[in-house]
XYZ file of N, CA and C in Angstrom:
219
model
N 0.102 -10.629 12.122
C -0.105 -9.406 11.312
C -0.347 -9.988 9.886
N -0.996 -9.273 9.234
C -1.294 -9.545 7.781
C -0.352 -9.087 6.782
N 0.063 -10.004 5.646
C 0.618 -9.489 4.612
C -0.056 -9.542 3.224
N -1.311 -9.997 3.322
C -2.067 -10.221 2.237
C -2.182 -9.051 1.267
N -2.231 -7.830 1.648
C -2.305 -6.924 0.828
C -0.950 -6.500 0.215
N 0.047 -6.455 0.840
C 1.452 -6.162 0.476
C 1.923 -7.269 -0.429
N 1.656 -8.527 -0.139
C 2.024 -9.527 -0.871
C 1.383 -9.486 -2.352
N 0.017 -9.219 -2.186
C -0.732 -9.130 -3.579
C -0.159 -7.799 -4.320
N 0.403 -6.769 -3.739
C 0.913 -5.549 -4.372
C 2.290 -6.169 -4.965
N 2.931 -6.818 -4.550
C 4.172 -7.232 -5.112
C 3.957 -8.059 -6.327
N 2.794 -8.848 -6.132
C 2.531 -9.696 -7.483
C 1.984 -8.802 -8.439
N 1.319 -7.884 -8.197
C 0.745 -6.931 -9.162
C 1.790 -6.181 -9.786
N 2.768 -5.731 -9.082
C 3.929 -5.026 -9.521
C 4.753 -5.938 -10.505
N 4.896 -7.225 -10.018
C 5.821 -8.172 -10.957
C 5.083 -8.316 -12.262
N 3.621 -8.628 -12.261
C 2.917 -8.794 -13.531
C 2.799 -7.357 -14.280
N 2.934 -6.270 -13.632
C 3.181 -5.040 -14.578
C 4.253 -4.835 -15.158
N 5.462 -5.113 -14.597
C 6.606 -5.277 -15.094
C 6.759 -6.106 -16.242
N 6.407 -7.419 -16.080
C 6.278 -8.412 -16.999
C 5.616 -8.176 -18.235
N 4.466 -7.267 -18.091
C 3.607 -6.938 -19.333
C 3.835 -5.451 -19.643
N 5.124 -4.974 -19.248
C 5.334 -3.452 -19.717
C 4.252 -2.451 -19.470
N 3.416 -2.752 -18.355
C 2.484 -1.787 -17.873
C 3.190 -0.814 -16.945
N 3.259 0.565 -17.061
C 4.102 1.612 -16.309
C 3.284 2.261 -15.243
N 2.114 2.290 -15.268
C 1.349 3.207 -14.434
C 0.408 2.390 -13.319
N 0.451 2.646 -12.007
C -0.218 1.924 -11.025
C -0.960 2.963 -10.228
N -2.180 2.564 -9.787
C -2.701 3.479 -8.743
C -3.056 2.486 -7.467
N -3.032 3.055 -6.323
C -3.195 2.203 -5.262
C -3.932 3.046 -4.221
N -4.863 2.345 -3.412
C -5.598 2.982 -2.526
C -5.213 2.459 -1.179
N -4.852 3.237 -0.409
C -4.306 3.027 1.035
C -5.112 3.657 2.025
N -4.720 3.947 3.337
C -5.542 4.525 4.333
C -4.825 5.818 4.719
N -5.799 6.756 5.103
C -5.260 8.078 5.591
C -4.534 7.769 7.089
N -4.580 6.653 7.584
C -3.856 6.371 8.919
C -2.447 6.391 8.658
N -1.937 6.411 7.344
C -0.485 6.447 7.011
C 0.038 7.897 7.433
N -0.852 8.837 7.534
C -0.481 10.187 7.864
C -0.281 10.317 9.352
N -0.861 9.492 10.043
C -0.868 9.523 11.609
C 0.518 8.942 12.063
N 0.823 9.592 13.245
C 1.946 8.749 14.040
C 1.532 7.585 14.410
N 2.292 6.224 14.249
C 1.809 5.079 14.553
C 1.098 4.747 15.958
N 1.521 5.564 17.041
C 0.930 5.424 18.230
C -0.533 6.058 18.366
N -1.069 6.708 17.347
C -2.201 7.495 17.232
C -3.229 6.788 16.337
N -2.771 5.530 15.575
C -3.768 4.718 14.888
C -4.351 3.868 15.825
N -5.779 3.771 15.850
C -6.575 2.992 16.554
C -5.907 1.420 16.653
N -5.931 0.883 17.625
C -5.255 -0.642 17.954
C -5.869 -1.635 16.773
N -7.155 -1.487 16.601
C -7.908 -2.484 15.702
C -7.405 -2.366 14.238
N -6.836 -1.064 14.011
C -6.325 -0.890 12.604
C -4.705 -1.012 12.432
N -3.952 -1.198 13.643
C -2.513 -1.298 13.635
C -1.975 -2.339 12.633
N -2.420 -3.487 12.552
C -1.674 -4.383 11.581
C -2.145 -4.050 10.186
N -3.399 -3.724 9.959
C -3.751 -3.364 8.654
C -3.152 -2.174 7.993
N -2.797 -1.142 9.067
C -2.009 0.088 8.541
C -0.619 -0.246 8.357
N -0.145 -1.259 9.103
C 1.301 -1.652 8.857
C 1.335 -2.237 7.386
N 0.387 -3.012 7.110
C 0.280 -3.705 5.603
C 0.178 -2.685 4.618
N -0.582 -1.686 4.928
C -0.663 -0.474 3.922
C 0.606 0.186 3.834
N 1.471 0.319 4.688
C 2.774 0.828 4.692
C 3.607 0.191 3.747
N 3.607 -1.352 3.954
C 4.301 -2.017 3.174
C 3.999 -2.084 1.689
N 2.607 -1.882 1.506
C 2.209 -1.685 0.148
C 2.879 -0.519 -0.409
N 2.640 0.447 0.272
C 3.155 1.825 -0.207
C 4.701 1.851 -0.529
N 5.445 1.193 0.483
C 6.999 1.050 0.205
C 7.191 0.223 -1.032
N 6.323 -0.897 -1.211
C 6.620 -1.463 -2.469
C 6.509 -0.748 -3.598
N 5.333 0.092 -3.835
C 4.858 0.786 -4.901
C 6.167 1.919 -5.006
N 6.510 2.629 -4.053
C 7.634 3.650 -4.054
C 8.675 3.046 -4.600
N 9.188 1.781 -4.293
C 10.452 1.048 -4.644
C 10.459 0.370 -5.927
N 9.154 0.315 -6.642
C 9.001 -0.444 -7.812
C 9.511 0.095 -9.025
N 9.874 1.396 -9.161
C 10.253 1.977 -10.417
C 9.193 2.314 -11.420
N 7.912 1.901 -10.963
C 6.775 2.320 -11.727
C 6.305 3.704 -11.512
N 5.696 4.406 -12.503
C 4.840 5.473 -12.112
C 3.667 5.278 -11.465
N 3.415 5.901 -10.326
C 2.102 5.501 -9.470
C 1.493 6.927 -8.987
N 0.333 6.515 -8.483
C -0.646 7.587 -7.728
C -1.147 6.771 -6.585
N -1.232 7.439 -5.426
C -1.833 6.756 -4.224
C -2.736 7.593 -3.627
N -3.957 7.032 -3.495
C -5.093 7.860 -2.644
C -5.137 7.310 -1.265
N -5.250 8.308 -0.242
C -5.226 7.734 1.080
C -6.613 8.340 1.726
N -7.791 7.981 1.518
C -8.932 8.488 1.788
C -9.213 8.009 3.256
N -9.915 8.865 3.969
C -10.277 8.470 5.540
C -11.310 7.321 5.491
N -11.223 6.590 6.586
C -12.284 5.609 6.787
C -12.233 4.314 5.640
N -11.120 4.098 5.208
C -10.982 2.794 4.404
C -10.145 1.904 5.043
N -10.675 0.663 5.335
C -9.988 -0.290 6.045
C -10.013 -1.569 5.338
């Protein structure tokens, strides 16, 4: 499974905190609204990494907005 996106988000969060930037936006996948077993197999690893990204943002203490459009992978 990939962690490129969530690792990158953690680096972005760290950089934002180091530079006193308080607001972040993140683009994830609408598959996060699905039950995990309903996510197409080809997207399961990517969806899991999107979830890790979202968790990192929520836990960051930053102000954030997330968009979850359909058909973004």
